[in-house]
mmCIF file of C-alpha atoms in Angstrom:
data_model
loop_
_atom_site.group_PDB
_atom_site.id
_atom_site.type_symbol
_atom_site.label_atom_id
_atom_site.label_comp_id
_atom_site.label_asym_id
_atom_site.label_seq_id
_atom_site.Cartn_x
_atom_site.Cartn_y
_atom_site.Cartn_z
ATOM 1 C CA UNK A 907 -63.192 -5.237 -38.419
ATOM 2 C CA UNK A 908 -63.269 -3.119 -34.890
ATOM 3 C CA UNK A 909 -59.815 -2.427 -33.990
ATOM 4 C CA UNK A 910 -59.530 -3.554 -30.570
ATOM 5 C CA UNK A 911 -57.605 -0.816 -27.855
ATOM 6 C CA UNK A 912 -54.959 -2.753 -25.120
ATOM 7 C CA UNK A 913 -53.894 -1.821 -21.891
ATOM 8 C CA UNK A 914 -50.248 -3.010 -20.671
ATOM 9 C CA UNK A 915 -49.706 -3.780 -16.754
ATOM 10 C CA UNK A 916 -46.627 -5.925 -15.495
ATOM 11 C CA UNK A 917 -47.755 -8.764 -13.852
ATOM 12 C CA UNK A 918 -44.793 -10.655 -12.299
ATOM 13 C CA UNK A 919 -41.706 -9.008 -11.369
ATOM 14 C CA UNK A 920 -40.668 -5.237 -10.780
ATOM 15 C CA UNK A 921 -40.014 -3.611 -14.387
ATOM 16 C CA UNK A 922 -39.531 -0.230 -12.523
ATOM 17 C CA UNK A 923 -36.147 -1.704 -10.790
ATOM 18 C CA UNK A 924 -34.973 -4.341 -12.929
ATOM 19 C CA UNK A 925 -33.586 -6.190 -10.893
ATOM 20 C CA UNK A 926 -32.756 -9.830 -11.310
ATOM 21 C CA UNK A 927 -32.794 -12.250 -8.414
ATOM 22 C CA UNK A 928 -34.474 -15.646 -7.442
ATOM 23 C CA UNK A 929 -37.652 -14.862 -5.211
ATOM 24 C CA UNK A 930 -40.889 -16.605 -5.036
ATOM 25 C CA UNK A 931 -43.854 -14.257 -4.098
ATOM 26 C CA UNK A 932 -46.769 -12.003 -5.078
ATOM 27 C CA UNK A 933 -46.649 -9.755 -8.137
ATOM 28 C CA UNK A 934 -44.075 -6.973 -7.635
ATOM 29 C CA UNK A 935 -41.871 -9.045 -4.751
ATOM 30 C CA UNK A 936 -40.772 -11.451 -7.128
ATOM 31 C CA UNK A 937 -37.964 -12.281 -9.226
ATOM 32 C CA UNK A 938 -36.811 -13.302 -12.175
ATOM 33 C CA UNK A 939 -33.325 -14.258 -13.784
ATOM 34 C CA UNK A 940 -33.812 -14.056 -17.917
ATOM 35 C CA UNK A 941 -37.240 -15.007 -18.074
ATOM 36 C CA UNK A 942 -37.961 -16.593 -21.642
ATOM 37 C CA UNK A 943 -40.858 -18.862 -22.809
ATOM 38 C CA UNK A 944 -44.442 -19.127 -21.449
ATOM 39 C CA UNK A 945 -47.309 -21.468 -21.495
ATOM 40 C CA UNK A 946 -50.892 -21.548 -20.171
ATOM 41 C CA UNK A 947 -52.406 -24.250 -17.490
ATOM 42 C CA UNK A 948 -55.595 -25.241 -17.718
ATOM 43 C CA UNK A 949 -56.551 -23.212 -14.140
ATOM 44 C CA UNK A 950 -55.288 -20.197 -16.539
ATOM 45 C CA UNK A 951 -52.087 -20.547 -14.428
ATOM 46 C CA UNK A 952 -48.826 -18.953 -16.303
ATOM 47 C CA UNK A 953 -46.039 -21.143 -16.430
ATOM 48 C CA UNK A 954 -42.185 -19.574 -17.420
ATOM 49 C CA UNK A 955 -38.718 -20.823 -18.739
ATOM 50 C CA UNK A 956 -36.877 -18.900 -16.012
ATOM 51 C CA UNK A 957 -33.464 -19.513 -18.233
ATOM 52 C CA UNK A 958 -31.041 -17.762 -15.390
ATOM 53 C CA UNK A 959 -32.493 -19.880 -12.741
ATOM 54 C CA UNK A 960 -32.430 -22.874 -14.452
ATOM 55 C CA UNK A 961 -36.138 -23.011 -12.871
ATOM 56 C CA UNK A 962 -40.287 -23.726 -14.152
ATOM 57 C CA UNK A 963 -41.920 -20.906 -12.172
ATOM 58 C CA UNK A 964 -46.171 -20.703 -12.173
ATOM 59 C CA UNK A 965 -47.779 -17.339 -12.112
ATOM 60 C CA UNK A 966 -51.318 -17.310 -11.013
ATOM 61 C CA UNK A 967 -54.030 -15.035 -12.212
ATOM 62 C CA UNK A 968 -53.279 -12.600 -9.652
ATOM 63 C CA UNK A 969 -49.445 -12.156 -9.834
ATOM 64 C CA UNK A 970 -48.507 -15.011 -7.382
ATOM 65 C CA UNK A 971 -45.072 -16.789 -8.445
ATOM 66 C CA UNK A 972 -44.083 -20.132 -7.169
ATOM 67 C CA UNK A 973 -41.394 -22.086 -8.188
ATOM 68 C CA UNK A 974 -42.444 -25.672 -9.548
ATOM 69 C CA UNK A 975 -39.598 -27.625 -10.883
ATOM 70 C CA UNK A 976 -35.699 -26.845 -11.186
ATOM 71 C CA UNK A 977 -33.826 -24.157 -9.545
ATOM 72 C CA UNK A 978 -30.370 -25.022 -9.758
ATOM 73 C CA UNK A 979 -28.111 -25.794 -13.149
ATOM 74 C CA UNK A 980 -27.382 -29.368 -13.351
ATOM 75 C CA UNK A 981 -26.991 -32.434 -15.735
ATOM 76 C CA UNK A 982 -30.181 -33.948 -16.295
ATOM 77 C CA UNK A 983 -31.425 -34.897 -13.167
ATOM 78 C CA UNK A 984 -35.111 -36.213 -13.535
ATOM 79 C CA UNK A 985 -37.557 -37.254 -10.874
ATOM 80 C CA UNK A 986 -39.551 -35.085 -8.159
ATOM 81 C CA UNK A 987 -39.527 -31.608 -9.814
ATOM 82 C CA UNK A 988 -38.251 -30.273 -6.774
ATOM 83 C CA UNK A 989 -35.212 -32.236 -6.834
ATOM 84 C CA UNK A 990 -34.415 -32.346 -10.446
ATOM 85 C CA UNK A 991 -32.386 -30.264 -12.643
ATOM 86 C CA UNK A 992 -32.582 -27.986 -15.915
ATOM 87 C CA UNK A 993 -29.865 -26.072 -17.402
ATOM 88 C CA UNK A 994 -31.231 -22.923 -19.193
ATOM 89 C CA UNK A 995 -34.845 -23.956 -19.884
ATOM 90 C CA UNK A 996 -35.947 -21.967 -23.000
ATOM 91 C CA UNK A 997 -39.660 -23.025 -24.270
ATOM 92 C CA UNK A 998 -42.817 -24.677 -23.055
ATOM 93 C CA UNK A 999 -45.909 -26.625 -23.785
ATOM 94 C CA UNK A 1000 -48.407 -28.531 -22.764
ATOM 95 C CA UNK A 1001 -50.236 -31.257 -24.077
ATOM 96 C CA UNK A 1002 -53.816 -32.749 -23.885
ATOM 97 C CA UNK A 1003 -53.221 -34.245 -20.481
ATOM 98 C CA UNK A 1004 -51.708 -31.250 -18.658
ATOM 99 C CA UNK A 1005 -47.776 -32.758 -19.139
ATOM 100 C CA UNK A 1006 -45.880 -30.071 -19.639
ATOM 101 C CA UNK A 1007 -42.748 -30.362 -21.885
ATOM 102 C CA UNK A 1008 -39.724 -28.104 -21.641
ATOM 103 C CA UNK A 1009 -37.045 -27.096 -24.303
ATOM 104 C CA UNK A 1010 -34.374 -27.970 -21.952
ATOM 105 C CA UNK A 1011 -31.749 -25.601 -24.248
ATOM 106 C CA UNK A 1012 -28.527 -26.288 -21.951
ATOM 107 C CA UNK A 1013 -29.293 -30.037 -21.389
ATOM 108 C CA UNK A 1014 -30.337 -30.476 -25.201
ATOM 109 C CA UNK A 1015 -32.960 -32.525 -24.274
ATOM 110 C CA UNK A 1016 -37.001 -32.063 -23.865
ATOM 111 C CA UNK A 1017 -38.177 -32.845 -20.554
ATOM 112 C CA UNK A 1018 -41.387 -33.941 -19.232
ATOM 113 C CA UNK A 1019 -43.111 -32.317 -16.254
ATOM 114 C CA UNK A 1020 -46.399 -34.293 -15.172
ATOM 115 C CA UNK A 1021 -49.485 -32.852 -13.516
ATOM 116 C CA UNK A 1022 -48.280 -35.117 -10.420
ATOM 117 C CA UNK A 1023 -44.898 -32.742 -10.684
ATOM 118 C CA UNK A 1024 -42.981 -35.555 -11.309
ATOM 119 C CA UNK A 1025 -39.969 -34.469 -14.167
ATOM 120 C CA UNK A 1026 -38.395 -37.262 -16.784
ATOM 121 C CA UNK A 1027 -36.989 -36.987 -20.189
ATOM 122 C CA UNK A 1028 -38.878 -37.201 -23.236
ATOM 123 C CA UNK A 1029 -35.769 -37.240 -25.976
ATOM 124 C CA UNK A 1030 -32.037 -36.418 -26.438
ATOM 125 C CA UNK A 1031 -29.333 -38.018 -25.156
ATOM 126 C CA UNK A 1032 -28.056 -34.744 -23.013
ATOM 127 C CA UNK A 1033 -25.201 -33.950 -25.845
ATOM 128 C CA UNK A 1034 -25.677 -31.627 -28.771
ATOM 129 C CA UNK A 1035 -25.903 -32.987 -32.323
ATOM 130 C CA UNK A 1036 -27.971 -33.982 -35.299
ATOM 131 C CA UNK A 1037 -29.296 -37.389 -35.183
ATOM 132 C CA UNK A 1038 -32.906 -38.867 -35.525
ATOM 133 C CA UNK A 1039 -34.026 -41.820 -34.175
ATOM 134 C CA UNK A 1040 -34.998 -43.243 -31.242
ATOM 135 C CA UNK A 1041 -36.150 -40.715 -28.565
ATOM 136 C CA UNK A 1042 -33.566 -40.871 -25.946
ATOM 137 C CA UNK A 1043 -30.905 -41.795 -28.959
ATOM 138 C CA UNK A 1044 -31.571 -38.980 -31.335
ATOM 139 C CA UNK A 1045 -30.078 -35.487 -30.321
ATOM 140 C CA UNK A 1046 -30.703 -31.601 -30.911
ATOM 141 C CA UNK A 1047 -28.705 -29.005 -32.300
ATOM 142 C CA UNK A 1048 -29.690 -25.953 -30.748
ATOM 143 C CA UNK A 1049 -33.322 -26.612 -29.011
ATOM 144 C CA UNK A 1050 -35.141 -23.638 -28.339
ATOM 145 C CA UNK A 1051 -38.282 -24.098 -28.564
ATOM 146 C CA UNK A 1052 -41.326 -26.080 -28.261
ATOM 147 C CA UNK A 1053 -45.346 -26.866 -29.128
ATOM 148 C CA UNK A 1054 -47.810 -30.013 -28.832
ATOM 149 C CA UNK A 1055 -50.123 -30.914 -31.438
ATOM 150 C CA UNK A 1056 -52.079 -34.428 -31.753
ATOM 151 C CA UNK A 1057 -49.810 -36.448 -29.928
ATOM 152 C CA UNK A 1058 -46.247 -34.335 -31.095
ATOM 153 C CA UNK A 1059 -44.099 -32.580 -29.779
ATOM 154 C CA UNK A 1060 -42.837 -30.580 -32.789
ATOM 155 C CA UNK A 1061 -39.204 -29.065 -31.880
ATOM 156 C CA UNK A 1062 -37.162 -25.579 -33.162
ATOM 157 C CA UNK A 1063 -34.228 -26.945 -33.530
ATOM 158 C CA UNK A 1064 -31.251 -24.724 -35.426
ATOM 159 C CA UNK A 1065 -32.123 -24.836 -39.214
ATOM 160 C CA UNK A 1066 -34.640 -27.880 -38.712
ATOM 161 C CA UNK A 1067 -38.553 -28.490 -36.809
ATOM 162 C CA UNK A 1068 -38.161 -31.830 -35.097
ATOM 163 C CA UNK A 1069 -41.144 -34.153 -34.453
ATOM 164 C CA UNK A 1070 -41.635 -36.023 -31.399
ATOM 165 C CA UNK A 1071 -43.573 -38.891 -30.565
ATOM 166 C CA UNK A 1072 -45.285 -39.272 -27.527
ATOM 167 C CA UNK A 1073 -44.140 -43.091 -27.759
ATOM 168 C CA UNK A 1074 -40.392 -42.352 -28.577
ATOM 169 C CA UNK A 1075 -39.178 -41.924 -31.963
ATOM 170 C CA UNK A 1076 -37.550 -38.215 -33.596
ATOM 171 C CA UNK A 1077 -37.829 -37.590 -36.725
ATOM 172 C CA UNK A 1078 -36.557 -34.743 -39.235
ATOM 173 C CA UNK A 1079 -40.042 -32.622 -40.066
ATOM 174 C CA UNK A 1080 -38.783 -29.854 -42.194
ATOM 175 C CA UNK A 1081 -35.637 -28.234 -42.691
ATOM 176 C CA UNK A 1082 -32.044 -29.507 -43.458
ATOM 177 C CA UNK A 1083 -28.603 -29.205 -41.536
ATOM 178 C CA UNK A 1084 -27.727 -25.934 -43.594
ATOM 179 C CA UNK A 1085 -29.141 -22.734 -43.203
ATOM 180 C CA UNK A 1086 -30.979 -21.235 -46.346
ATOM 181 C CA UNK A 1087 -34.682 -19.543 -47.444
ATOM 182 C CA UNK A 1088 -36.150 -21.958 -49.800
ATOM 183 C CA UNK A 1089 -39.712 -22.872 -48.984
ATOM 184 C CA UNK A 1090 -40.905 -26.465 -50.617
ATOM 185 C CA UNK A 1091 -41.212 -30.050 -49.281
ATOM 186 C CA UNK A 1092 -40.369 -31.133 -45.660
ATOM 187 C CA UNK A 1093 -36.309 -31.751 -45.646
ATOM 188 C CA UNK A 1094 -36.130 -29.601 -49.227
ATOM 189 C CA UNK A 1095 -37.041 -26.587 -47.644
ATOM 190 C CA UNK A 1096 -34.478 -24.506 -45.732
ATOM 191 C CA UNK A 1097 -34.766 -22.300 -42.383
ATOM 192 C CA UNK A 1098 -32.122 -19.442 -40.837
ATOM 193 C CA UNK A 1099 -31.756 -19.722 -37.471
ATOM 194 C CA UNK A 1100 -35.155 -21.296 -35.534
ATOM 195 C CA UNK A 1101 -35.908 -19.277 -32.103
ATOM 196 C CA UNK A 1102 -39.426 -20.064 -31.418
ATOM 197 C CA UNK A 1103 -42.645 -22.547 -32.813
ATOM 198 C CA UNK A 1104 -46.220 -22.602 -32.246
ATOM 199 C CA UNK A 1105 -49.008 -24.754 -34.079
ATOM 200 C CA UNK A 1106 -52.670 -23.794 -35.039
ATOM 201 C CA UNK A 1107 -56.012 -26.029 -34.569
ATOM 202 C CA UNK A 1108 -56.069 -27.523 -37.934
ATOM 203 C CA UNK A 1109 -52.379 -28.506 -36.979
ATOM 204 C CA UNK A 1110 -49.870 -26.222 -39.264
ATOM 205 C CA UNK A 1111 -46.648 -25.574 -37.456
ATOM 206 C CA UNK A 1112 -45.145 -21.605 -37.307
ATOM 207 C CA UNK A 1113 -41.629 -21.037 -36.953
ATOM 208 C CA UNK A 1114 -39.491 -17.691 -36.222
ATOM 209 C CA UNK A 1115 -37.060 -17.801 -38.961
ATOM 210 C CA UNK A 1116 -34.090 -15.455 -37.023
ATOM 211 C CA UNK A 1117 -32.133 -15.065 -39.566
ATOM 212 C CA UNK A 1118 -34.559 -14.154 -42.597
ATOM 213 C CA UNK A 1119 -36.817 -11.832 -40.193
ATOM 214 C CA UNK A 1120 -40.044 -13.886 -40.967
ATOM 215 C CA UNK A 1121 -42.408 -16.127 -39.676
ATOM 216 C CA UNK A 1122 -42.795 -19.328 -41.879
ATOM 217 C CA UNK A 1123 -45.302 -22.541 -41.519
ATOM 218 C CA UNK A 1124 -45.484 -26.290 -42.563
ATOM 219 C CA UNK A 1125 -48.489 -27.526 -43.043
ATOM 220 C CA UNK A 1126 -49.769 -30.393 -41.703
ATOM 221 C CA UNK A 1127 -48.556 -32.329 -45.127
ATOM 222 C CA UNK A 1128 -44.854 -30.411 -44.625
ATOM 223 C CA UNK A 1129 -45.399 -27.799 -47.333
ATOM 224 C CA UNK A 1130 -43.130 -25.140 -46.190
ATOM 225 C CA UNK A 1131 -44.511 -21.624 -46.765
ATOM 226 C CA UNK A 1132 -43.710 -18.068 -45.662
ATOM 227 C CA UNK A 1133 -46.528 -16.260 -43.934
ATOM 228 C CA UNK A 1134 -44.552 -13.324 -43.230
ATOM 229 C CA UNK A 1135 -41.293 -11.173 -43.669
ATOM 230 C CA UNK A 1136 -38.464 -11.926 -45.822
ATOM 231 C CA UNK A 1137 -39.403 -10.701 -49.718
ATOM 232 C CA UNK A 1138 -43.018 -11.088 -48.686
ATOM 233 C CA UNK A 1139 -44.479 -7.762 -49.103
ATOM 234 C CA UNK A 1140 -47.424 -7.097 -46.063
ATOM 235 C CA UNK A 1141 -50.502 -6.958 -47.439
ATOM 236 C CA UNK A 1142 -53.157 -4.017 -47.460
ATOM 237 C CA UNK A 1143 -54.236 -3.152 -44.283
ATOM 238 C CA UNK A 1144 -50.792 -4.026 -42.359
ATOM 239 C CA UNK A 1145 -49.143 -0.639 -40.825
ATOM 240 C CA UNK A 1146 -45.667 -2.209 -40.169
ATOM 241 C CA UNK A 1147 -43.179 -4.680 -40.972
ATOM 242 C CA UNK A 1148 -41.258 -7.237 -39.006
ATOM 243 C CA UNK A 1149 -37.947 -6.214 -37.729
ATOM 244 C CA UNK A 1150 -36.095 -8.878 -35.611
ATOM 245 C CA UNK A 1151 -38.839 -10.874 -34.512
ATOM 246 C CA UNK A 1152 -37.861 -13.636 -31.471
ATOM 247 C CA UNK A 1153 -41.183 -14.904 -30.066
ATOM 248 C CA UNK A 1154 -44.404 -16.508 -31.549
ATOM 249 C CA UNK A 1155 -47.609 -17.767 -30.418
ATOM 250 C CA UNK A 1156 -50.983 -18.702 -32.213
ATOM 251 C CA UNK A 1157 -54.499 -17.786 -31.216
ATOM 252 C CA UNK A 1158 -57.382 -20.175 -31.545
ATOM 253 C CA UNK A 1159 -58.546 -17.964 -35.031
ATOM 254 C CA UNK A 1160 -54.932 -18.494 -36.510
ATOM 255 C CA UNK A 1161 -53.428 -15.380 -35.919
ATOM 256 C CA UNK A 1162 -49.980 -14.997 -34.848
ATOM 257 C CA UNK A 1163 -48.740 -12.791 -32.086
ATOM 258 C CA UNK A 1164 -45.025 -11.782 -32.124
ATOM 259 C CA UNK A 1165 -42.297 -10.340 -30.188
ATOM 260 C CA UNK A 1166 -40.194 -7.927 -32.195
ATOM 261 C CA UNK A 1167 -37.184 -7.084 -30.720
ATOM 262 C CA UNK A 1168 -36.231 -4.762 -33.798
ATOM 263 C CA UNK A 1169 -38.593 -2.562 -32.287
ATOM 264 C CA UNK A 1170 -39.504 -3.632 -28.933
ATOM 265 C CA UNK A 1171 -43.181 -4.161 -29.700
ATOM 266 C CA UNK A 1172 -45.711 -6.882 -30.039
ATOM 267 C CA UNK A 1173 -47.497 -6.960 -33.297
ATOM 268 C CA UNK A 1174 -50.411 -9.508 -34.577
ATOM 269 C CA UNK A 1175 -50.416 -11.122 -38.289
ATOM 270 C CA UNK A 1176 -53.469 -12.481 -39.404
ATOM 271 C CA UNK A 1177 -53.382 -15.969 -41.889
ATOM 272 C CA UNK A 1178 -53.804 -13.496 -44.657
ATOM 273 C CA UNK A 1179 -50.358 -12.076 -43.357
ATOM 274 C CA UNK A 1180 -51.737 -8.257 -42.658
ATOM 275 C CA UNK A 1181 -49.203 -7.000 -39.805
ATOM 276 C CA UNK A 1182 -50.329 -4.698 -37.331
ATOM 277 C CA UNK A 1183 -48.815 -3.329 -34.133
ATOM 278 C CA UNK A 1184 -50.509 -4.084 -30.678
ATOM 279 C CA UNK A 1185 -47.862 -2.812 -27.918
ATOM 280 C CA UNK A 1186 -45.025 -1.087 -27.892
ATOM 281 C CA UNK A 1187 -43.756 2.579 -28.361
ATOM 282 C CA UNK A 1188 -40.966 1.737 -31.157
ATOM 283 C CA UNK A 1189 -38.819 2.863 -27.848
ATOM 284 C CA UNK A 1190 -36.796 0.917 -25.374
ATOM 285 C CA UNK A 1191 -38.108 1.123 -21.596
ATOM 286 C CA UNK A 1192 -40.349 -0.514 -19.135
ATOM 287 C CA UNK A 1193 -43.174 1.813 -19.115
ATOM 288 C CA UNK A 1194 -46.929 0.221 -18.162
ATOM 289 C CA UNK A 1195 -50.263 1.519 -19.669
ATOM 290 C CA UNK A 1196 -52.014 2.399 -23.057
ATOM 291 C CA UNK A 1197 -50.508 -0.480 -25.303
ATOM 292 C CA UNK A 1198 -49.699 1.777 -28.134
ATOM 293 C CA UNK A 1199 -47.541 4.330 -25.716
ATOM 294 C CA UNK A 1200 -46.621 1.071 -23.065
ATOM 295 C CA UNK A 1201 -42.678 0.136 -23.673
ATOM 296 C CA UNK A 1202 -40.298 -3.140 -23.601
ATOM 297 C CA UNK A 1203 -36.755 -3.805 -23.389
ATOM 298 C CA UNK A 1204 -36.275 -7.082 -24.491
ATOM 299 C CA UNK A 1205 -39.839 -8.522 -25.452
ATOM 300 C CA UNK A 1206 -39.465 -12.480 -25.912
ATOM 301 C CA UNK A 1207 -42.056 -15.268 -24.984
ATOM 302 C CA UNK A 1208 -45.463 -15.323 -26.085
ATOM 303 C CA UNK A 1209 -48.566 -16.911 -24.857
ATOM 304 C CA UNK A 1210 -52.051 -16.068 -25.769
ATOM 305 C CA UNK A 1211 -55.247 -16.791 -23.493
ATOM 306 C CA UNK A 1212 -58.517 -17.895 -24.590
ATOM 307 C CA UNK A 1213 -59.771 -14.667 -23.439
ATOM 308 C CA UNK A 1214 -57.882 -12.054 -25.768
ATOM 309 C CA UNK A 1215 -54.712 -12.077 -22.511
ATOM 310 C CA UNK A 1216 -51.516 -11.391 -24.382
ATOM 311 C CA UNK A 1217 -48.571 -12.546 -21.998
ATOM 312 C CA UNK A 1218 -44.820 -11.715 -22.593
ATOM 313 C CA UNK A 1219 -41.336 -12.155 -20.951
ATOM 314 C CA UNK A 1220 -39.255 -8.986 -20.905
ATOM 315 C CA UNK A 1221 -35.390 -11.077 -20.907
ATOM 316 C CA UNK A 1222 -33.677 -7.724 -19.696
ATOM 317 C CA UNK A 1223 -36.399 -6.414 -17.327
ATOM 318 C CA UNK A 1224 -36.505 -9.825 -15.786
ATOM 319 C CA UNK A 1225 -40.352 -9.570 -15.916
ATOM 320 C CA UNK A 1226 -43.500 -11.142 -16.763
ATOM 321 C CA UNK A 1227 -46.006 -8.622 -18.625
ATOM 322 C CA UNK A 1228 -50.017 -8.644 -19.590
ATOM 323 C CA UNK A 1229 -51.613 -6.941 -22.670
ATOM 324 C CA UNK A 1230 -55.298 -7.091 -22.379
ATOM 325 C CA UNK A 1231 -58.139 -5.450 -24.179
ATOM 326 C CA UNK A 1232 -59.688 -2.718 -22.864
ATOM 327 C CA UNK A 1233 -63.044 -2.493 -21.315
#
């Protein structure tokens, strides 16, 4: 296989000053407070959790931000996105019909963000706990992130992945209310700490597992596996291990693209688990350029493009980055 060279440019946001702020603009002149999770339009439009500014921002293929939906911390305020209200947005998805769903983290509730940019919410009653049910009835833990697949919304939620119907109902996926690392059946199976989720075609699920520094899946039948990390030794061919991985995202071959905060780089694990590192100079900083000698300083959100685009949030450098392959 033809190892495949990346170039690192910041597309969103001045790395160079690091400055936070709330700014809409082109490239460079705008600003970001905490940037977290990403998602990709349609158009090939960027969309970010911008978790300090309680705001939905969209970044267009040449650097311009606009503000779509939020801006202000509030109680879960729904209606013209303008006018309504998040309170430290973490993740993002969209589905099949351009909706796009937010981990509202602050709110404990996902919200809904149609194509029309009109916001209302999808499930949680606005108060943290641990119940299923009906949609606006049942309540999350600690939400963090999100993904769609076939009608879902599937939900990292603490020690548990939540499913979401489209038509109302939560139910328990996998996981349990205590943390543990026992892979198995659905609710048998035990997570650490959940920070981030992202599903493949044939519809498995991947999960961040914080606390056990791996990346773990349930299949579409909830068989709970490790892919990744934790006692799983990398396989030939890998030339590093994970380290305190915080973001995930899944390409359309399977292959999972991570943050690693452990040491600020992005690294790529294929479904045979081989690890290998795309970006990042194992050293702290906000340096553009050749992936490989490129740096981060708080790498978090993932998305991955159709076209080989890496994109990723840098939380402390209040930026919005691009790792693409060379020409």
């Amino acid at each position: 296989m033809q190892n495949i060279e990346y170039q690192v440019t910041t597309m969103a946001g001045s790395a160079e000053k690091s400055i936070e702020g709330f700014t809409d603009g082109l490239a460079e002149k705008a600003r970001f407070n905490r940037p977290n999770g990403l998602a990709i339009g349609k158009q090939g439009s960027i969309f970010a959790a911008d978790f300090g500014n309680h705001a939905i921002r969209r970044i267009s293929q040449i650097g311009e931000v606009t503000t779509i939906a939020g801006g202000r911390a509030g109680k879960l305020i729904d209606g013209p996105a303008t006018l309504a209200t998040f309170n430290n947005p973490r993740g993002l998805t969209f589905d099949s019909s351009g909706n796009l769903y937010v981990a509202d983290f602050g709110n404990s509730r996902i919200r809904k963000i149609s194509p029309e940019l009109v916001v209302s919410s999808l499930a949680g009653t606005g108060t943290r706990g641990t119940s299923d049910g009906r949609a606006l009835e049942a309540m999350f833990d600690e939400l963090r992130d999100v993904t769609y697949h076939s009608g879902y919304i599937f939900a990292a939620d603490r020690y548990r992945v939540r499913r979401v119907s489209l038509f109302g109902q939560v139910t328990t996926w996998a996981g349990g209310l205590e943390s543990g690392l026992w892979d198995g059946q659905g609710v048998a199976a035990r997570f650490g700490t959940l920070s981030a989720i992202a599903a493949d075609l044939p519809g498995n699920i991947f999960v961040v597992d914080v606390d056990n520094v791996a990346i773990r899946y349930i299949t579409p039948l909830q068989k709970v596996g490790t892919l990744a990390g934790a006692d799983v030794i990398p396989p030939e061919g890998s030339n590093t291990f994970l380290q305190n991985p915080v973001g995930l995202a899944v390409d359309r071959d399977g292959n999972c693209w991570v943050t690693d905060l452990g040491d600020y780089t992005i690294k790529k694990i294929t479904p045979k688990g081989v690890i290998t590192q795309v970006a990042g100079s194992l050293v702290a900083g906000c340096q553009d350029g050749s992936a490989l000698q490129a740096s981060f300083q708080h790498p978090s959100g993932i998305a991955v493009a159709d076209d080989g685009r890496i994109y990723v949030t840098d939380i402390e450098r209040h930026t919005v980055r691009c790792i693409y392959p060379k020409q």
